[in-house]
C-alpha cells in the first residue's frame, strides 16, 4: 500500500511539473541576446509560457541600476489595457493572449539616451512568481557586405573559399560579430567564423581552408551575418567526383618486362572531376614518377628498367583531388635477358 501511495505521489508531481509553464523570450538568439535595430520603430520581443490568469510585468536593468518597470499587463479577465512604464512610449507592452505578452521597442523615442538598449537586460515575469525570462538587448546597425563563394585557389585548389567584405555593421554587445555559413546539398553543414577589423573601419569575414565536399552534386551556399541576421545567398558549386583512374599500355605478355628495356605507359581517367584534379603515376619504393597538370585526363611516361629494379616493379595510377582517388595496383615481372 505504501509503495502504491508513493508511486501515485511521484506521478502527480511529474504531471504538475510538466503542466507548470516557465516564461521564455523570443527572439532571444543562441547567445541570449535580442537585437534592437537602429531607426526601427517596432522591434518586438515576445514573452510566452506565462501562467494563466496572472499579471505580467516587464522590467529593464541597465547601467548597474535597480530594474526599471517598463511595462505592465493586468490579468486578461480584468479587460484592462497594458500600461507602459518609466521609458514611456519607447517600450510599449501588450497582452497577446492569456499566456503570451509582447513589448514593442522604439529606440527613436529615447533620443540620445540609448543606454537602455545599448546595454540593457529585458525581463518578463508573472507578478509574485520566482520564474523570470530575460534577454540582453543589443543596439545594432545591421551588417552590409559583398559576399561570394568559390572553389579553391592555385595554392589550395580543393578548399572552399567563402568571403564577405563588410562595409557597415555595429553592435553594442561585445563579441557578436559572427558569420554563419550554410551549405545545402548532398552534404549539408553549418560552420561559423568571426569578423575581424581590416582597415578604416572595414571588416572581412573569410573561410580559407575548409575542405570541399567530396560527394557529387550541386551545393548551395548562404551566409547570415550577425548583428542583424542579414542573409546573403552566395551562389552554387557543382562538385563532381573523379572516376577511378587506370593504367594501360605497358603490359607485356604475362606482365613480363625484360631487363634493360623501356616501358611506355598511360595513366588516364574518363572524368578528372570538378574542380579538376590531376593524375599522378607512383612507383612503389621510388615515389611519384610523373605528375600531370590540373584538368588533364591522361598522362604518359617512359621508364627504363635495370636489373636492380627487380624489387620495385609495382606501380599505381591515381587522381589527386579533394581526396586521393586510387586506381588498381599493377605489378610486373622483370626477367633477365638471355
Coordinates of C-alpha atoms in Angstrom, one line a residue:
X1 CA 0.0 0.0 0.0
X2 CA 2.8 2.4 0.9
X3 CA 4.5 1.6 -2.4
X4 CA 1.3 2.4 -4.3
X5 CA 0.8 5.7 -2.5
X6 CA 4.5 6.6 -3.2
X7 CA 4.1 5.9 -6.9
X8 CA 0.8 7.9 -7.1
X9 CA 2.6 10.8 -5.4
X10 CA 5.5 10.7 -7.8
X11 CA 3.2 10.5 -10.8
X12 CA 1.3 13.6 -9.5
X13 CA 4.4 15.6 -9.0
X14 CA 5.6 14.7 -12.6
X15 CA 2.3 15.8 -14.0
X16 CA 2.3 19.0 -12.1
X17 CA 5.9 19.7 -13.2
X18 CA 5.0 19.1 -16.9
X19 CA 2.0 21.3 -16.6
X20 CA 3.9 24.2 -15.0
X21 CA 4.9 26.7 -17.6
X22 CA 8.1 28.7 -17.4
X23 CA 8.3 32.0 -19.3
X24 CA 10.7 32.5 -22.2
X25 CA 11.5 35.3 -24.6
X26 CA 11.7 35.3 -28.4
X27 CA 13.7 36.3 -30.4
X28 CA 16.5 35.7 -28.0
X29 CA 19.2 34.0 -30.1
X30 CA 21.8 31.4 -29.5
X31 CA 23.7 33.9 -27.3
X32 CA 20.7 35.0 -25.2
X33 CA 20.6 38.4 -27.0
X34 CA 17.6 40.2 -28.6
X35 CA 18.5 42.8 -31.3
X36 CA 17.2 46.4 -31.3
X37 CA 17.8 47.8 -34.8
X38 CA 18.7 51.5 -35.1
X39 CA 15.9 53.5 -36.6
X40 CA 13.4 50.6 -36.5
X41 CA 10.3 51.7 -34.5
X42 CA 8.7 48.2 -34.0
X43 CA 11.4 45.9 -32.5
X44 CA 9.2 43.2 -30.9
X45 CA 10.2 40.8 -28.1
X46 CA 7.5 38.2 -27.1
X47 CA 7.2 36.5 -23.8
X48 CA 5.4 33.2 -23.8
X49 CA 4.8 30.4 -21.4
X50 CA 3.3 32.7 -18.8
X51 CA 0.9 31.5 -16.1
X52 CA -2.7 31.8 -16.9
X53 CA -4.8 34.4 -15.0
X54 CA -1.9 36.4 -13.7
X55 CA -0.4 39.8 -14.1
X56 CA 2.6 40.3 -16.3
X57 CA 5.5 42.7 -15.6
X58 CA 8.3 43.9 -17.9
X59 CA 11.4 45.2 -16.3
X60 CA 14.6 46.6 -17.7
X61 CA 18.0 46.8 -16.0
X62 CA 20.9 48.8 -17.3
X63 CA 24.0 50.7 -16.2
X64 CA 24.1 48.9 -12.8
X65 CA 20.8 50.4 -11.8
X66 CA 17.9 48.8 -10.0
X67 CA 15.5 47.4 -12.6
X68 CA 13.0 49.9 -14.1
X69 CA 9.4 48.9 -14.6
X70 CA 8.9 49.4 -18.4
X71 CA 5.6 47.7 -18.8
X72 CA 2.7 46.1 -17.0
X73 CA -0.2 44.0 -18.3
X74 CA -3.1 43.0 -15.9
X75 CA -4.8 39.7 -15.9
X76 CA -6.9 39.3 -19.2
X77 CA -10.0 38.7 -17.1
X78 CA -10.0 42.3 -16.0
X79 CA -10.3 43.6 -19.6
X80 CA -7.9 46.4 -18.7
X81 CA -5.2 47.6 -21.2
X82 CA -1.5 47.3 -20.6
X83 CA 0.5 50.3 -19.5
X84 CA 4.0 51.5 -20.4
X85 CA 6.4 52.2 -17.5
X86 CA 9.3 54.5 -16.9
X87 CA 10.5 54.6 -20.5
X88 CA 7.2 55.9 -21.8
X89 CA 6.5 55.0 -25.5
X90 CA 10.0 53.6 -26.0
X91 CA 8.7 50.3 -24.5
X92 CA 5.0 49.5 -25.1
X93 CA 3.6 46.3 -23.7
X94 CA 0.7 44.2 -25.0
X95 CA -1.2 41.2 -23.7
X96 CA -1.5 39.0 -26.8
X97 CA -3.1 36.1 -25.0
X98 CA -3.6 34.8 -21.5
X99 CA -0.1 33.2 -21.5
X100 CA 1.6 35.5 -24.0
X101 CA 2.7 39.1 -23.8
X102 CA 4.9 41.2 -26.1
X103 CA 6.6 44.5 -25.9
X104 CA 7.4 46.9 -28.8
X105 CA 10.7 48.7 -28.5
X106 CA 11.1 52.0 -30.4
X107 CA 14.7 53.3 -29.8
X108 CA 13.9 56.6 -31.6
X109 CA 11.8 57.6 -28.6
X110 CA 14.9 57.5 -26.4
X111 CA 16.6 60.4 -28.2
X112 CA 20.3 60.4 -27.3
X113 CA 19.7 58.4 -24.1
X114 CA 20.4 55.0 -25.7
X115 CA 22.0 53.2 -22.8
X116 CA 18.8 51.2 -22.0
X117 CA 19.0 49.5 -25.4
X118 CA 22.8 49.5 -25.8
X119 CA 23.5 47.6 -22.6
X120 CA 20.1 46.7 -21.1
X121 CA 18.7 43.4 -19.9
X122 CA 14.9 43.0 -20.6
X123 CA 12.9 40.8 -18.2
X124 CA 9.4 39.3 -18.3
X125 CA 7.7 37.5 -15.4
X126 CA 4.3 36.9 -13.7
X127 CA 4.0 39.1 -10.7
X128 CA 5.0 37.3 -7.4
X129 CA 6.5 34.5 -9.4
X130 CA 10.1 33.3 -8.9
X131 CA 10.5 32.5 -12.7
X132 CA 11.8 35.2 -14.9
X133 CA 12.6 35.2 -18.6
X134 CA 15.4 37.6 -19.8
X135 CA 17.4 38.7 -22.8
X136 CA 20.2 41.1 -23.1
X137 CA 19.5 43.9 -25.6
X138 CA 21.9 44.7 -28.5
X139 CA 21.5 48.0 -30.2
X140 CA 22.7 47.4 -33.7
X141 CA 23.4 48.8 -37.2
X142 CA 22.6 45.8 -39.5
X143 CA 25.6 44.4 -41.4
X144 CA 26.0 45.2 -45.1
X145 CA 28.5 43.3 -47.2
X146 CA 29.6 42.0 -50.6
X147 CA 29.9 38.2 -50.3
X148 CA 31.0 35.3 -52.6
X149 CA 31.9 31.7 -52.7
X150 CA 34.2 29.7 -54.9
X151 CA 36.3 26.5 -55.1
X152 CA 39.9 26.9 -54.4
X153 CA 43.0 28.9 -55.3
X154 CA 46.1 27.8 -57.2
X155 CA 47.7 27.2 -53.9
X156 CA 44.8 25.3 -52.4
X157 CA 42.5 24.1 -55.3
X158 CA 40.3 21.8 -53.3
X159 CA 39.3 24.2 -50.5
X160 CA 36.1 26.2 -50.1
X161 CA 36.8 29.9 -50.2
X162 CA 33.9 31.9 -48.8
X163 CA 34.3 35.6 -48.3
X164 CA 32.3 38.7 -47.1
X165 CA 33.7 42.2 -47.4
X166 CA 31.7 44.0 -44.8
X167 CA 31.3 47.8 -45.1
X168 CA 28.7 48.5 -42.5
X169 CA 27.6 47.0 -39.2
X170 CA 27.9 47.8 -35.5
X171 CA 26.8 46.1 -32.3
X172 CA 26.7 47.4 -28.7
X173 CA 27.0 43.9 -27.4
X174 CA 30.7 42.8 -27.5
X175 CA 31.6 39.6 -29.3
X176 CA 28.5 39.3 -31.6
X177 CA 30.3 39.9 -34.9
X178 CA 29.6 36.5 -36.4
X179 CA 29.3 34.8 -39.8
X180 CA 27.2 31.7 -40.1
X181 CA 27.9 29.9 -43.3
X182 CA 25.3 27.4 -44.6
X183 CA 25.9 24.6 -47.1
X184 CA 23.0 22.7 -48.5
X185 CA 23.2 19.8 -50.9
X186 CA 24.0 16.1 -50.8
X187 CA 26.1 17.0 -47.8
X188 CA 24.6 19.8 -45.6
X189 CA 26.5 21.6 -42.9
X190 CA 26.8 24.8 -40.9
X191 CA 30.0 26.4 -39.9
X192 CA 31.0 29.6 -38.2
X193 CA 33.7 32.3 -38.4
X194 CA 34.1 35.8 -37.0
X195 CA 34.6 39.2 -38.4
X196 CA 37.9 40.9 -37.9
X197 CA 38.9 44.5 -38.5
X198 CA 40.9 45.2 -41.7
X199 CA 41.4 48.9 -42.2
X200 CA 39.5 52.2 -41.8
X201 CA 36.5 50.5 -40.0
X202 CA 36.0 48.0 -42.8
X203 CA 35.7 44.3 -41.9
X204 CA 36.0 41.0 -43.6
X205 CA 34.8 37.5 -42.8
X206 CA 36.7 34.8 -44.7
X207 CA 36.7 31.0 -44.7
X208 CA 40.1 29.9 -46.1
X209 CA 40.8 26.2 -45.7
X210 CA 37.5 24.4 -45.4
X211 CA 37.6 21.2 -47.5
X212 CA 35.2 20.9 -50.4
X213 CA 32.5 18.2 -50.1
X214 CA 33.5 15.0 -51.9
X215 CA 30.0 13.7 -52.8
X216 CA 28.9 14.6 -56.4
X217 CA 26.1 17.1 -56.6
X218 CA 25.0 20.7 -56.6
X219 CA 25.7 22.7 -53.5
X220 CA 24.0 26.0 -52.4
X221 CA 25.8 28.4 -50.1
X222 CA 24.3 31.2 -47.8
X223 CA 25.8 33.4 -45.2
X224 CA 24.0 35.0 -42.3
X225 CA 25.8 38.0 -40.7
X226 CA 25.3 38.9 -37.0
X227 CA 24.4 41.5 -35.9
X228 CA 21.2 41.9 -37.8
X229 CA 21.0 38.3 -39.0
X230 CA 21.3 39.6 -42.6
X231 CA 21.2 36.8 -45.1
X232 CA 23.1 36.7 -48.4
X233 CA 22.7 33.9 -51.0
X234 CA 26.3 33.4 -52.2
X235 CA 25.7 31.1 -55.1
X236 CA 26.2 27.4 -56.0
X237 CA 29.1 25.0 -56.7
X238 CA 28.9 21.9 -58.8
X239 CA 31.0 19.1 -57.3
X240 CA 31.8 16.1 -59.5
X241 CA 33.9 13.2 -58.1
X242 CA 36.6 11.9 -60.4
X243 CA 36.3 8.5 -61.9
X244 CA 38.8 5.8 -60.7
X245 CA 41.9 6.0 -63.0
X246 CA 43.5 3.1 -64.8
X247 CA 47.0 2.1 -66.0
X248 CA 47.3 0.9 -69.6
X249 CA 49.7 0.3 -72.5
X250 CA 52.7 -1.1 -70.6
X251 CA 51.7 -4.7 -70.0
X252 CA 53.9 -7.2 -71.8
X253 CA 52.8 -10.8 -72.4
X254 CA 52.0 -12.3 -68.9
X255 CA 53.1 -8.9 -67.5
X256 CA 56.7 -9.7 -68.1
X257 CA 59.2 -7.0 -68.8
X258 CA 62.8 -7.6 -69.8
X259 CA 65.8 -6.1 -68.0
X260 CA 67.3 -3.1 -69.7
X261 CA 64.2 -2.2 -71.7
X262 CA 61.9 0.8 -71.8
X263 CA 58.2 0.6 -71.0
X264 CA 55.8 3.3 -72.1
X265 CA 52.6 3.5 -70.0
X266 CA 49.5 5.7 -69.9
X267 CA 47.7 6.8 -66.7
X268 CA 44.2 8.0 -67.5
X269 CA 40.6 8.6 -66.3
X270 CA 37.3 9.2 -68.0
X271 CA 36.4 12.0 -65.6
X272 CA 39.0 14.2 -63.9
X273 CA 36.4 15.8 -61.6
X274 CA 35.1 19.2 -60.8
X275 CA 37.0 21.2 -59.7
X276 CA 39.5 19.3 -61.8
X277 CA 42.1 17.0 -60.2
X278 CA 45.4 15.9 -61.5
X279 CA 46.8 12.5 -62.4
X280 CA 50.0 11.0 -61.0
X281 CA 51.9 7.9 -61.6
X282 CA 53.5 6.3 -58.5
X283 CA 56.2 3.6 -58.4
X284 CA 56.4 1.7 -55.1
X285 CA 59.7 2.4 -53.4
X286 CA 60.5 5.2 -55.8
X287 CA 57.7 7.7 -55.2
X288 CA 56.0 9.8 -57.9
X289 CA 57.4 9.4 -61.4
X290 CA 55.0 11.7 -63.2
X291 CA 52.5 14.3 -62.1
X292 CA 50.0 15.8 -64.6
X293 CA 48.6 19.3 -64.7
X294 CA 45.2 20.0 -63.3
X295 CA 42.4 19.0 -65.6
X296 CA 44.5 16.7 -67.9
X297 CA 42.8 13.3 -68.2
X298 CA 45.8 11.3 -69.5
X299 CA 49.5 11.3 -68.9
X300 CA 52.2 9.0 -70.3
X301 CA 55.5 8.1 -69.0
X302 CA 58.6 6.2 -70.2
X303 CA 60.6 4.1 -67.8
X304 CA 63.9 2.3 -68.4
X305 CA 64.2 -0.8 -66.1
X306 CA 67.6 -2.0 -64.9
X307 CA 68.5 -5.3 -63.3
X308 CA 68.4 -3.5 -59.9
X309 CA 64.7 -2.7 -60.4
X310 CA 63.6 -6.3 -59.5
X311 CA 62.3 -5.1 -56.1
X312 CA 60.3 -2.1 -57.4
X313 CA 58.1 -3.2 -60.2
X314 CA 54.8 -2.3 -58.6
X315 CA 53.0 0.7 -60.0
X316 CA 49.9 2.7 -59.4
X317 CA 47.9 5.4 -61.2
X318 CA 45.8 7.8 -59.1
X319 CA 44.0 11.2 -59.1
X320 CA 44.9 13.9 -56.7
X321 CA 41.7 15.6 -55.8
X322 CA 39.8 16.8 -52.7
X323 CA 40.8 13.3 -51.6
X324 CA 43.1 10.8 -53.3
X325 CA 41.3 8.6 -55.9
X326 CA 43.4 5.4 -56.2
X327 CA 43.4 3.1 -59.2
X328 CA 44.3 -0.5 -59.2
X329 CA 47.9 -1.6 -58.5
X330 CA 49.8 -3.2 -61.3
X331 CA 52.9 -5.4 -60.7
X332 CA 55.2 -6.5 -63.4
X333 CA 57.7 -9.3 -63.6
X334 CA 61.2 -8.3 -64.5
X335 CA 63.1 -11.0 -66.4
X336 CA 66.8 -11.2 -67.3
X337 CA 67.7 -11.0 -71.0
X338 CA 69.0 -14.3 -72.3

